[in-house]
PDB file of C-alpha atoms in Angstrom:
ATOM      1  CA  UNK C 572      -2.786 -36.304  10.013  1.00 33.00           C
ATOM      2  CA  UNK C 573      -2.776 -39.718   8.427  1.00 36.00           C
ATOM      3  CA  UNK C 574      -2.029 -39.977   4.599  1.00 45.00           C
ATOM      4  CA  UNK C 575      -0.972 -42.628   1.934  1.00 45.00           C
ATOM      5  CA  UNK C 576       2.504 -41.832   2.731  1.00 46.00           C
ATOM      6  CA  UNK C 577       2.532 -42.376   6.405  1.00 46.00           C
ATOM      7  CA  UNK C 578       5.858 -44.288   7.262  1.00 46.00           C
ATOM      8  CA  UNK C 579       6.846 -44.403   3.667  1.00 57.00           C
ATOM      9  CA  UNK C 580       9.637 -41.686   3.778  1.00 84.00           C
ATOM     10  CA  UNK C 581      11.019 -42.447   0.122  1.00 88.00           C
ATOM     11  CA  UNK C 582       7.698 -42.133  -1.348  1.00 91.00           C
ATOM     12  CA  UNK C 583       6.883 -38.949   0.498  1.00 92.00           C
ATOM     13  CA  UNK C 584      10.283 -37.471  -0.757  1.00 92.00           C
ATOM     14  CA  UNK C 585       9.568 -38.383  -4.519  1.00 94.00           C
ATOM     15  CA  UNK C 586       6.166 -37.169  -4.133  1.00 95.00           C
ATOM     16  CA  UNK C 587       7.419 -33.687  -2.847  1.00 95.00           C
ATOM     17  CA  UNK C 588       9.999 -33.641  -5.439  1.00 95.00           C
ATOM     18  CA  UNK C 589       7.630 -34.153  -8.256  1.00 96.00           C
ATOM     19  CA  UNK C 590       4.969 -31.647  -6.861  1.00 97.00           C
ATOM     20  CA  UNK C 591       7.731 -29.135  -6.267  1.00 97.00           C
ATOM     21  CA  UNK C 592       8.812 -29.445  -9.860  1.00 97.00           C
ATOM     22  CA  UNK C 593       5.385 -29.061 -11.093  1.00 97.00           C
ATOM     23  CA  UNK C 594       4.706 -25.970  -8.938  1.00 97.00           C
ATOM     24  CA  UNK C 595       8.101 -24.209  -9.887  1.00 97.00           C
ATOM     25  CA  UNK C 596       7.182 -24.709 -13.618  1.00 96.00           C
ATOM     26  CA  UNK C 597       3.910 -23.194 -13.140  1.00 95.00           C
ATOM     27  CA  UNK C 598       5.411 -20.259 -11.098  1.00 95.00           C
ATOM     28  CA  UNK C 599       7.904 -19.522 -13.640  1.00 93.00           C
ATOM     29  CA  UNK C 600       5.263 -19.314 -16.429  1.00 93.00           C
ATOM     30  CA  UNK C 601       3.173 -17.121 -14.637  1.00 91.00           C
ATOM     31  CA  UNK C 602       3.877 -13.588 -15.858  1.00 88.00           C
ATOM     32  CA  UNK C 603       2.577 -10.233 -17.324  1.00 91.00           C
ATOM     33  CA  UNK C 604      -0.084  -8.133 -15.933  1.00 94.00           C
ATOM     34  CA  UNK C 605      -1.816 -10.907 -13.840  1.00 94.00           C
ATOM     35  CA  UNK C 606       1.372 -11.720 -11.770  1.00 95.00           C
ATOM     36  CA  UNK C 607       1.969  -7.935 -11.165  1.00 95.00           C
ATOM     37  CA  UNK C 608      -1.654  -7.540  -9.917  1.00 96.00           C
ATOM     38  CA  UNK C 609      -1.328 -10.671  -7.848  1.00 97.00           C
ATOM     39  CA  UNK C 610       2.016  -9.493  -6.564  1.00 97.00           C
ATOM     40  CA  UNK C 611       0.491  -6.152  -5.354  1.00 97.00           C
ATOM     41  CA  UNK C 612      -2.387  -7.803  -3.749  1.00 98.00           C
ATOM     42  CA  UNK C 613      -0.105 -10.270  -1.751  1.00 98.00           C
ATOM     43  CA  UNK C 614       2.211  -7.257  -0.694  1.00 98.00           C
ATOM     44  CA  UNK C 615      -0.798  -5.308   0.459  1.00 98.00           C
ATOM     45  CA  UNK C 616      -2.189  -8.171   2.578  1.00 98.00           C
ATOM     46  CA  UNK C 617       1.479  -8.738   4.235  1.00 98.00           C
ATOM     47  CA  UNK C 618       1.835  -5.038   5.016  1.00 98.00           C
ATOM     48  CA  UNK C 619      -1.463  -4.967   6.772  1.00 97.00           C
ATOM     49  CA  UNK C 620      -0.300  -8.003   8.902  1.00 98.00           C
ATOM     50  CA  UNK C 621       3.024  -6.163   9.634  1.00 98.00           C
ATOM     51  CA  UNK C 622       1.260  -3.116  10.880  1.00 96.00           C
ATOM     52  CA  UNK C 623      -1.523  -4.945  12.662  1.00 96.00           C
ATOM     53  CA  UNK C 624       1.111  -7.046  14.612  1.00 96.00           C
ATOM     54  CA  UNK C 625       3.381  -4.041  15.227  1.00 97.00           C
ATOM     55  CA  UNK C 626       6.439  -5.636  13.662  1.00 98.00           C
ATOM     56  CA  UNK C 627       9.679  -3.872  14.334  1.00 98.00           C
ATOM     57  CA  UNK C 628      12.417  -6.199  12.720  1.00 98.00           C
ATOM     58  CA  UNK C 629      10.997  -8.167   9.640  1.00 98.00           C
ATOM     59  CA  UNK C 630      13.070 -10.853   7.991  1.00 98.00           C
ATOM     60  CA  UNK C 631      12.268 -10.790   4.316  1.00 98.00           C
ATOM     61  CA  UNK C 632      14.003 -12.535   1.416  1.00 98.00           C
ATOM     62  CA  UNK C 633      15.680 -11.714  -1.890  1.00 97.00           C
ATOM     63  CA  UNK C 634      13.289 -12.747  -4.764  1.00 95.00           C
ATOM     64  CA  UNK C 635      14.507 -15.853  -6.582  1.00 93.00           C
ATOM     65  CA  UNK C 636      13.055 -18.178  -9.395  1.00 92.00           C
ATOM     66  CA  UNK C 637       9.602 -16.507  -9.704  1.00 94.00           C
ATOM     67  CA  UNK C 638       8.885 -15.584  -6.069  1.00 96.00           C
ATOM     68  CA  UNK C 639       6.792 -13.012  -4.899  1.00 97.00           C
ATOM     69  CA  UNK C 640       8.911  -9.837  -5.208  1.00 97.00           C
ATOM     70  CA  UNK C 641       8.983  -8.399  -1.872  1.00 98.00           C
ATOM     71  CA  UNK C 642      11.311  -5.460  -2.459  1.00 98.00           C
ATOM     72  CA  UNK C 643       8.723  -2.721  -2.664  1.00 98.00           C
ATOM     73  CA  UNK C 644       7.312  -4.053   0.572  1.00 98.00           C
ATOM     74  CA  UNK C 645      10.910  -3.747   1.981  1.00 98.00           C
ATOM     75  CA  UNK C 646      11.191  -0.043   0.994  1.00 98.00           C
ATOM     76  CA  UNK C 647       7.658   0.739   2.297  1.00 98.00           C
ATOM     77  CA  UNK C 648       8.607  -0.878   5.621  1.00 98.00           C
ATOM     78  CA  UNK C 649      11.872   0.848   6.060  1.00 98.00           C
ATOM     79  CA  UNK C 650      10.173   4.324   5.131  1.00 97.00           C
ATOM     80  CA  UNK C 651       7.875   3.781   8.089  1.00 96.00           C
ATOM     81  CA  UNK C 652      10.744   3.183  10.444  1.00 97.00           C
ATOM     82  CA  UNK C 653      10.992  -0.640  10.311  1.00 98.00           C
ATOM     83  CA  UNK C 654      14.224  -2.696  10.310  1.00 98.00           C
ATOM     84  CA  UNK C 655      14.493  -4.974   7.385  1.00 98.00           C
ATOM     85  CA  UNK C 656      16.717  -8.075   7.324  1.00 98.00           C
ATOM     86  CA  UNK C 657      17.684 -10.763   4.832  1.00 98.00           C
ATOM     87  CA  UNK C 658      18.700 -14.527   5.465  1.00 97.00           C
ATOM     88  CA  UNK C 659      22.127 -15.969   5.019  1.00 96.00           C
ATOM     89  CA  UNK C 660      22.948 -19.542   4.737  1.00 94.00           C
ATOM     90  CA  UNK C 661      25.526 -20.033   7.480  1.00 90.00           C
ATOM     91  CA  UNK C 662      26.257 -23.746   6.407  1.00 87.00           C
ATOM     92  CA  UNK C 663      24.565 -26.995   5.353  1.00 84.00           C
ATOM     93  CA  UNK C 664      22.209 -28.196   7.972  1.00 85.00           C
ATOM     94  CA  UNK C 665      22.442 -25.042   9.913  1.00 91.00           C
ATOM     95  CA  UNK C 666      19.667 -22.276  10.886  1.00 95.00           C
ATOM     96  CA  UNK C 667      19.633 -19.391   8.840  1.00 96.00           C
ATOM     97  CA  UNK C 668      21.111 -16.042  10.256  1.00 96.00           C
ATOM     98  CA  UNK C 669      19.493 -12.701   9.528  1.00 98.00           C
ATOM     99  CA  UNK C 670      21.579  -9.634   8.580  1.00 98.00           C
ATOM    100  CA  UNK C 671      20.172  -5.954   8.503  1.00 98.00           C
ATOM    101  CA  UNK C 672      19.452  -4.618   5.072  1.00 98.00           C
ATOM    102  CA  UNK C 673      18.964  -1.231   3.499  1.00 97.00           C
ATOM    103  CA  UNK C 674      19.268  -0.076   0.045  1.00 96.00           C
ATOM    104  CA  UNK C 675      22.979   0.689  -0.824  1.00 95.00           C
ATOM    105  CA  UNK C 676      24.285  -2.009   1.603  1.00 96.00           C
ATOM    106  CA  UNK C 677      27.321  -3.969  -0.062  1.00 96.00           C
ATOM    107  CA  UNK C 678      26.065  -7.394  -1.100  1.00 97.00           C
ATOM    108  CA  UNK C 679      27.683 -10.840  -1.580  1.00 96.00           C
ATOM    109  CA  UNK C 680      26.370 -13.790  -3.633  1.00 94.00           C
ATOM    110  CA  UNK C 681      25.253 -16.693  -1.405  1.00 91.00           C
ATOM    111  CA  UNK C 682      23.703 -20.047  -2.219  1.00 89.00           C
ATOM    112  CA  UNK C 683      22.397 -20.220  -5.584  1.00 88.00           C
ATOM    113  CA  UNK C 684      23.888 -16.869  -6.353  1.00 92.00           C
ATOM    114  CA  UNK C 685      21.269 -15.278  -4.021  1.00 94.00           C
ATOM    115  CA  UNK C 686      22.277 -11.724  -2.569  1.00 96.00           C
ATOM    116  CA  UNK C 687      22.889 -11.061   1.015  1.00 96.00           C
ATOM    117  CA  UNK C 688      24.330  -8.146   3.270  1.00 97.00           C
ATOM    118  CA  UNK C 689      28.014  -8.744   3.017  1.00 95.00           C
ATOM    119  CA  UNK C 690      29.108  -6.647   6.036  1.00 89.00           C
ATOM    120  CA  UNK C 691      26.113  -5.564   8.260  1.00 95.00           C
ATOM    121  CA  UNK C 692      24.837  -6.692  11.614  1.00 96.00           C
ATOM    122  CA  UNK C 693      23.062  -9.784  12.593  1.00 96.00           C
ATOM    123  CA  UNK C 694      19.553  -8.956  13.772  1.00 97.00           C
ATOM    124  CA  UNK C 695      16.801 -11.184  15.277  1.00 97.00           C
ATOM    125  CA  UNK C 696      13.423 -10.600  13.447  1.00 98.00           C
ATOM    126  CA  UNK C 697      10.191 -10.645  15.411  1.00 97.00           C
ATOM    127  CA  UNK C 698       8.461 -11.458  11.914  1.00 98.00           C
ATOM    128  CA  UNK C 699       9.640 -13.710   9.230  1.00 98.00           C
ATOM    129  CA  UNK C 700       8.073 -13.199   5.750  1.00 98.00           C
ATOM    130  CA  UNK C 701       8.783 -16.716   3.850  1.00 98.00           C
ATOM    131  CA  UNK C 702       8.337 -17.559   0.272  1.00 98.00           C
ATOM    132  CA  UNK C 703       6.356 -20.706  -0.480  1.00 98.00           C
ATOM    133  CA  UNK C 704       6.830 -23.174  -3.349  1.00 97.00           C
ATOM    134  CA  UNK C 705       3.479 -24.949  -2.294  1.00 98.00           C
ATOM    135  CA  UNK C 706       1.066 -24.634   0.626  1.00 98.00           C
ATOM    136  CA  UNK C 707      -1.954 -26.013   2.219  1.00 97.00           C
ATOM    137  CA  UNK C 708      -4.939 -24.678   4.086  1.00 95.00           C
ATOM    138  CA  UNK C 709      -3.481 -25.871   7.467  1.00 96.00           C
ATOM    139  CA  UNK C 710      -0.524 -23.319   6.905  1.00 97.00           C
ATOM    140  CA  UNK C 711       1.942 -25.800   5.953  1.00 97.00           C
ATOM    141  CA  UNK C 712       4.539 -24.672   3.680  1.00 97.00           C
ATOM    142  CA  UNK C 713       6.366 -26.920   0.833  1.00 97.00           C
ATOM    143  CA  UNK C 714       9.791 -25.308   0.167  1.00 95.00           C
ATOM    144  CA  UNK C 715      12.754 -25.973  -1.893  1.00 93.00           C
ATOM    145  CA  UNK C 716      13.700 -29.197   0.102  1.00 90.00           C
ATOM    146  CA  UNK C 717      16.684 -27.833   2.082  1.00 90.00           C
ATOM    147  CA  UNK C 718      14.872 -27.562   5.328  1.00 91.00           C
ATOM    148  CA  UNK C 719      16.708 -24.113   6.317  1.00 94.00           C
ATOM    149  CA  UNK C 720      13.555 -22.213   7.355  1.00 95.00           C
ATOM    150  CA  UNK C 721      12.037 -25.378   9.456  1.00 95.00           C
ATOM    151  CA  UNK C 722      15.518 -25.643  11.120  1.00 94.00           C
ATOM    152  CA  UNK C 723      15.591 -21.836  11.754  1.00 96.00           C
ATOM    153  CA  UNK C 724      11.992 -21.704  13.155  1.00 95.00           C
ATOM    154  CA  UNK C 725      12.420 -24.817  15.354  1.00 93.00           C
ATOM    155  CA  UNK C 726      15.171 -23.138  17.371  1.00 94.00           C
ATOM    156  CA  UNK C 727      14.388 -19.500  17.044  1.00 94.00           C
ATOM    157  CA  UNK C 728      13.950 -17.664  20.362  1.00 91.00           C
ATOM    158  CA  UNK C 729      11.797 -15.657  20.922  1.00 91.00           C
ATOM    159  CA  UNK C 730       9.395 -17.326  18.157  1.00 95.00           C
ATOM    160  CA  UNK C 731       8.837 -14.986  15.198  1.00 97.00           C
ATOM    161  CA  UNK C 732       5.502 -14.369  13.582  1.00 98.00           C
ATOM    162  CA  UNK C 733       5.494 -16.567  10.469  1.00 98.00           C
ATOM    163  CA  UNK C 734       3.909 -15.167   7.278  1.00 98.00           C
ATOM    164  CA  UNK C 735       4.208 -17.488   4.266  1.00 98.00           C
ATOM    165  CA  UNK C 736       3.583 -15.990   0.902  1.00 98.00           C
ATOM    166  CA  UNK C 737       2.762 -17.267  -2.697  1.00 97.00           C
ATOM    167  CA  UNK C 738       0.290 -17.287  -5.441  1.00 97.00           C
ATOM    168  CA  UNK C 739      -3.217 -18.930  -4.935  1.00 97.00           C
ATOM    169  CA  UNK C 740      -2.451 -21.544  -7.747  1.00 96.00           C
ATOM    170  CA  UNK C 741       0.314 -22.971  -5.563  1.00 97.00           C
ATOM    171  CA  UNK C 742      -2.360 -24.609  -3.218  1.00 97.00           C
ATOM    172  CA  UNK C 743      -2.098 -28.285  -2.503  1.00 97.00           C
ATOM    173  CA  UNK C 744      -4.728 -30.391  -0.519  1.00 97.00           C
ATOM    174  CA  UNK C 745      -1.924 -31.240   1.785  1.00 96.00           C
ATOM    175  CA  UNK C 746       1.935 -31.277   1.801  1.00 95.00           C
ATOM    176  CA  UNK C 747       1.686 -34.232   4.056  1.00 94.00           C
ATOM    177  CA  UNK C 748       3.330 -32.482   7.072  1.00 93.00           C
ATOM    178  CA  UNK C 749       6.019 -34.432   9.125  1.00 91.00           C
ATOM    179  CA  UNK C 750       7.209 -33.965  12.707  1.00 90.00           C
ATOM    180  CA  UNK C 751       9.975 -31.508  11.376  1.00 90.00           C
ATOM    181  CA  UNK C 752       7.701 -29.315   9.216  1.00 94.00           C
ATOM    182  CA  UNK C 753       6.796 -26.019  10.888  1.00 96.00           C
ATOM    183  CA  UNK C 754       3.528 -24.420   9.967  1.00 97.00           C
ATOM    184  CA  UNK C 755       3.213 -20.696   9.282  1.00 98.00           C
ATOM    185  CA  UNK C 756       0.934 -18.556  11.354  1.00 98.00           C
ATOM    186  CA  UNK C 757      -0.478 -17.143   8.130  1.00 98.00           C
ATOM    187  CA  UNK C 758      -0.376 -18.005   4.488  1.00 98.00           C
ATOM    188  CA  UNK C 759      -1.027 -15.046   2.219  1.00 98.00           C
ATOM    189  CA  UNK C 760      -2.004 -15.164  -1.365  1.00 98.00           C
ATOM    190  CA  UNK C 761      -3.544 -12.649  -3.649  1.00 98.00           C
ATOM    191  CA  UNK C 762      -6.913 -14.359  -2.994  1.00 97.00           C
ATOM    192  CA  UNK C 763      -6.944 -14.647   0.632  1.00 97.00           C
ATOM    193  CA  UNK C 764      -5.049 -14.628   4.077  1.00 97.00           C
ATOM    194  CA  UNK C 765      -5.196 -17.897   5.963  1.00 97.00           C
ATOM    195  CA  UNK C 766      -4.641 -17.915   9.771  1.00 96.00           C
ATOM    196  CA  UNK C 767      -3.573 -20.851  11.739  1.00 92.00           C
ATOM    197  CA  UNK C 768      -5.671 -21.043  15.077  1.00 74.00           C
ATOM    198  CA  UNK C 769      -3.395 -21.228  18.086  1.00 67.00           C
ATOM    199  CA  UNK C 770      -3.336 -24.556  19.731  1.00 61.00           C
ATOM    200  CA  UNK C 771      -5.931 -25.923  17.027  1.00 47.00           C
ATOM    201  CA  UNK C 772      -5.909 -27.634  13.969  1.00 44.00           C
ATOM    202  CA  UNK C 773      -8.663 -25.450  12.627  1.00 41.00           C
ATOM    203  CA  UNK C 774      -7.762 -22.582  10.334  1.00 42.00           C
ATOM    204  CA  UNK C 775      -9.542 -19.241   9.692  1.00 40.00           C
ATOM    205  CA  UNK C 776      -9.732 -17.759   6.188  1.00 42.00           C
ATOM    206  CA  UNK C 777      -9.866 -14.043   6.245  1.00 46.00           C
ATOM    207  CA  UNK C 778     -11.356 -11.682   3.700  1.00 40.00           C
TER     208      UNK C 778
END
């Protein structure tokens, strides 16, 4: 993909930083009944994907800074016999690790104070549910800028199903993907589910 930023890394970093700040400010202001309704619609769509792809071990996240609250989905997934996991930052520049989580497990505070299971076993998710700060129609995700998920997905074996989730208003025309950006298999919002076609740049929007 060509763009005005090609070969201009410093400008791209500055542009992403600006967009990230704008989107995070909007997400923090989105509240009330509209947020609650959108959250439920996203979780219903993700639940359908977990079921249809026969997910057994799902990596979720602990909601932070106005992200989609996946805790109700985690409880629903557990109630139907699935195994839930939460990410752990092992170290700067390192891929994430995922630890088994259930209600009542002892938790510790990780990076930015985000809780993670303190003593549980490491598991390998076959599906990852990943929050987005922004996204585009090619299923590329704009995150917080740390690169943790990109590094994790780049080395993951076997490759997990990748589901990025967020609100429809976080959509960008493009995040200007670079060689290190790993696309999601799906982007799920309250408005639609976008599927990235395997081996093709074309994407399909599902009802």
